[in-house]
Amino acid sequence: MTRSPTSPLVVLGSGYTGLVLHGIGASQGRTVHATSRNPSNNLGGIPSEHRLRFDLEQSSTWQNIPTSADLIWCFPATPLEQVQAFARTLDAPARRIVVLGSTSAYEVSDHSTEYPPPWIDESAPIDLTKSRVQGEEYLRKEHGAIVLRVAGIYGSGRNPLDWITSSRVTASRKYVNLIHVEDLAAICLLAGRR
């Protein structure tokens, strides 16, 4: 079932990707709310009527999430107990939930001497011992969330060339996947309609 592109949307965790999501969603005519633990300090560029206080570890803030809105979850889904408790307050069948996961979810040995390194894609096994992965999988299995495992988000203010010249990234035999933040935001918005 395809959801209406005009359903209200809440971006849970409005950091780098979340702010771009807000901008693109709003430019498409959607009502988009951005969340932060401290919205007055962290969401200055968002109209005040679209800023929501939300902290997964403070259940008193959960009521700030509009009941009819779809969700894009942009922070680690942990601790599991809080993820479960918050998710139980949602009318999940009536909502679409998109979770931005991490490629760190995949079972990979960082100490492999194999070259080329093993190819990792969505068919690779995930490491269910990681708390973040447990939260993502709970949301996927129990609440129908779509989990997008992303790495290497770049865009304005995050240039891979700068990462290399500043030695943030050094020579490595590993493969690197990159995605532009605007492309990721567009994918999230499309995933939320499925």
XYZ file of C-alpha atoms in Angstrom:
194
model
C 0.000 0.000 0.000
C 1.309 3.439 -0.935
C 0.765 6.153 1.658
C -0.197 9.692 0.841
C 2.812 11.961 0.330
C 0.936 14.569 2.364
C 0.755 12.578 5.611
C 2.390 14.513 8.455
C 5.965 13.444 9.094
C 8.074 13.506 12.252
C 11.842 13.318 11.996
C 13.042 11.703 15.224
C 16.510 13.102 15.780
C 17.167 16.149 13.662
C 20.903 16.151 13.187
C 22.668 16.440 9.830
C 20.392 14.086 7.878
C 17.264 14.986 9.829
C 17.536 18.678 9.020
C 17.912 17.911 5.309
C 14.910 15.562 5.544
C 12.903 18.356 7.120
C 13.818 20.798 4.362
C 13.098 18.444 1.472
C 9.870 17.142 3.000
C 8.633 20.677 3.664
C 9.542 21.736 0.103
C 7.284 18.907 -1.117
C 4.372 20.440 0.771
C 4.378 18.021 3.701
C 3.888 19.042 7.287
C 7.227 18.013 8.777
C 8.099 18.183 12.456
C 11.692 18.006 13.646
C 12.599 16.645 17.073
C 15.433 17.275 19.457
C 16.086 16.879 23.155
C 16.543 20.647 23.156
C 14.645 22.055 20.167
C 15.023 25.741 21.061
C 18.826 25.406 20.972
C 19.237 22.822 18.204
C 16.464 23.589 15.714
C 16.751 27.339 15.233
C 16.260 27.087 11.458
C 12.959 25.224 11.839
C 9.726 27.199 12.338
C 8.815 26.997 16.029
C 5.463 25.330 15.311
C 7.341 22.416 13.712
C 9.851 21.878 16.539
C 9.105 19.080 18.989
C 10.883 18.070 22.159
C 11.580 14.338 22.126
C 13.938 12.212 24.170
C 13.640 8.442 23.933
C 14.801 8.130 27.527
C 12.152 10.556 28.840
C 8.727 9.031 28.300
C 7.035 12.314 29.219
C 8.196 13.682 25.823
C 6.629 10.856 23.806
C 3.217 12.520 23.917
C 4.667 15.361 21.810
C 4.656 13.121 18.719
C 1.470 13.661 16.646
C -0.546 10.447 16.513
C -1.228 10.598 12.767
C 2.355 11.225 11.653
C 4.749 8.887 9.910
C 8.203 8.632 11.490
C 11.756 8.726 10.211
C 14.051 7.555 13.017
C 17.507 9.141 12.634
C 19.332 8.172 15.826
C 20.504 4.816 17.202
C 17.511 2.683 18.247
C 18.858 1.960 21.697
C 18.404 1.111 24.559
C 16.116 -1.711 23.475
C 13.766 -1.414 26.469
C 13.077 2.251 25.668
C 12.656 1.514 21.950
C 10.096 -1.174 22.795
C 8.232 1.000 25.283
C 8.045 3.957 22.883
C 7.033 1.766 19.932
C 4.182 0.268 21.956
C 2.696 3.772 22.259
C 2.480 4.066 18.470
C -0.420 2.998 16.334
C 2.105 1.261 14.080
C -0.273 -0.221 11.475
C -1.527 3.289 10.765
C 1.992 4.721 10.489
C 5.024 4.160 8.368
C 8.319 3.996 10.256
C 11.640 4.376 8.452
C 14.753 3.760 10.557
C 18.217 4.936 9.570
C 20.445 2.101 10.647
C 24.170 1.692 10.293
C 26.296 -0.635 8.213
C 28.048 -1.451 11.484
C 25.133 -3.875 11.904
C 26.785 -6.385 9.593
C 28.970 -9.155 10.977
C 32.418 -8.163 9.741
C 35.823 -8.804 11.171
C 37.825 -5.592 11.357
C 40.950 -7.701 11.694
C 40.630 -9.663 8.474
C 43.815 -10.005 6.443
C 41.815 -11.191 3.453
C 42.229 -9.105 0.310
C 40.116 -7.949 -1.208
C 38.035 -7.668 1.942
C 34.742 -9.560 2.011
C 31.958 -7.888 0.060
C 29.224 -6.685 2.377
C 25.721 -5.976 1.170
C 22.187 -6.400 2.488
C 22.462 -10.180 2.191
C 25.293 -10.286 4.762
C 24.387 -11.536 8.248
C 23.763 -8.924 10.913
C 25.228 -8.908 14.399
C 22.302 -9.283 16.788
C 24.585 -8.863 19.800
C 24.731 -5.107 19.116
C 22.099 -3.150 21.014
C 21.482 -0.790 18.105
C 20.794 -3.732 15.800
C 18.426 -5.265 18.362
C 16.400 -2.039 18.391
C 16.344 -1.781 14.598
C 15.284 -5.399 14.217
C 12.591 -5.033 16.875
C 11.114 -2.072 14.993
C 11.323 -3.957 11.689
C 9.827 -7.234 12.897
C 7.254 -5.997 15.396
C 6.214 -2.649 13.909
C 6.822 -3.028 10.177
C 9.628 -0.475 10.012
C 11.800 -0.171 6.947
C 15.449 -0.182 8.044
C 17.921 1.572 5.759
C 21.516 0.730 6.658
C 23.604 3.680 5.532
C 27.228 4.753 5.723
C 29.346 7.582 4.411
C 26.746 10.345 4.434
C 28.206 13.396 2.749
C 26.977 16.736 1.457
C 27.230 20.395 2.348
C 29.798 20.703 5.133
C 30.755 17.010 4.848
C 33.096 16.539 1.918
C 34.957 13.218 1.518
C 37.966 15.083 0.104
C 38.175 17.051 3.362
C 38.080 13.759 5.287
C 41.163 12.608 3.392
C 43.127 15.874 3.582
C 42.449 16.198 7.322
C 43.515 12.552 7.882
C 40.084 11.676 9.267
C 40.183 8.911 6.672
C 43.497 7.222 6.001
C 44.699 4.597 3.574
C 42.715 1.411 3.948
C 42.013 -1.754 2.037
C 38.325 -1.565 2.916
C 35.571 -0.642 0.500
C 33.723 2.578 1.186
C 30.119 3.339 0.357
C 29.033 6.955 0.181
C 25.611 8.533 -0.173
C 24.764 12.193 -0.602
C 22.528 13.456 2.185
C 19.937 14.808 -0.272
C 19.744 11.427 -2.028
C 19.347 9.719 1.347
C 16.574 12.129 2.323
C 14.748 11.466 -0.954
C 15.069 7.698 -0.421
C 13.715 8.015 3.135
C 10.721 10.001 1.936
C 9.988 7.463 -0.801
C 10.414 4.536 1.605
C 7.902 6.188 3.903
C 5.287 5.997 1.154
C 5.554 2.203 0.686
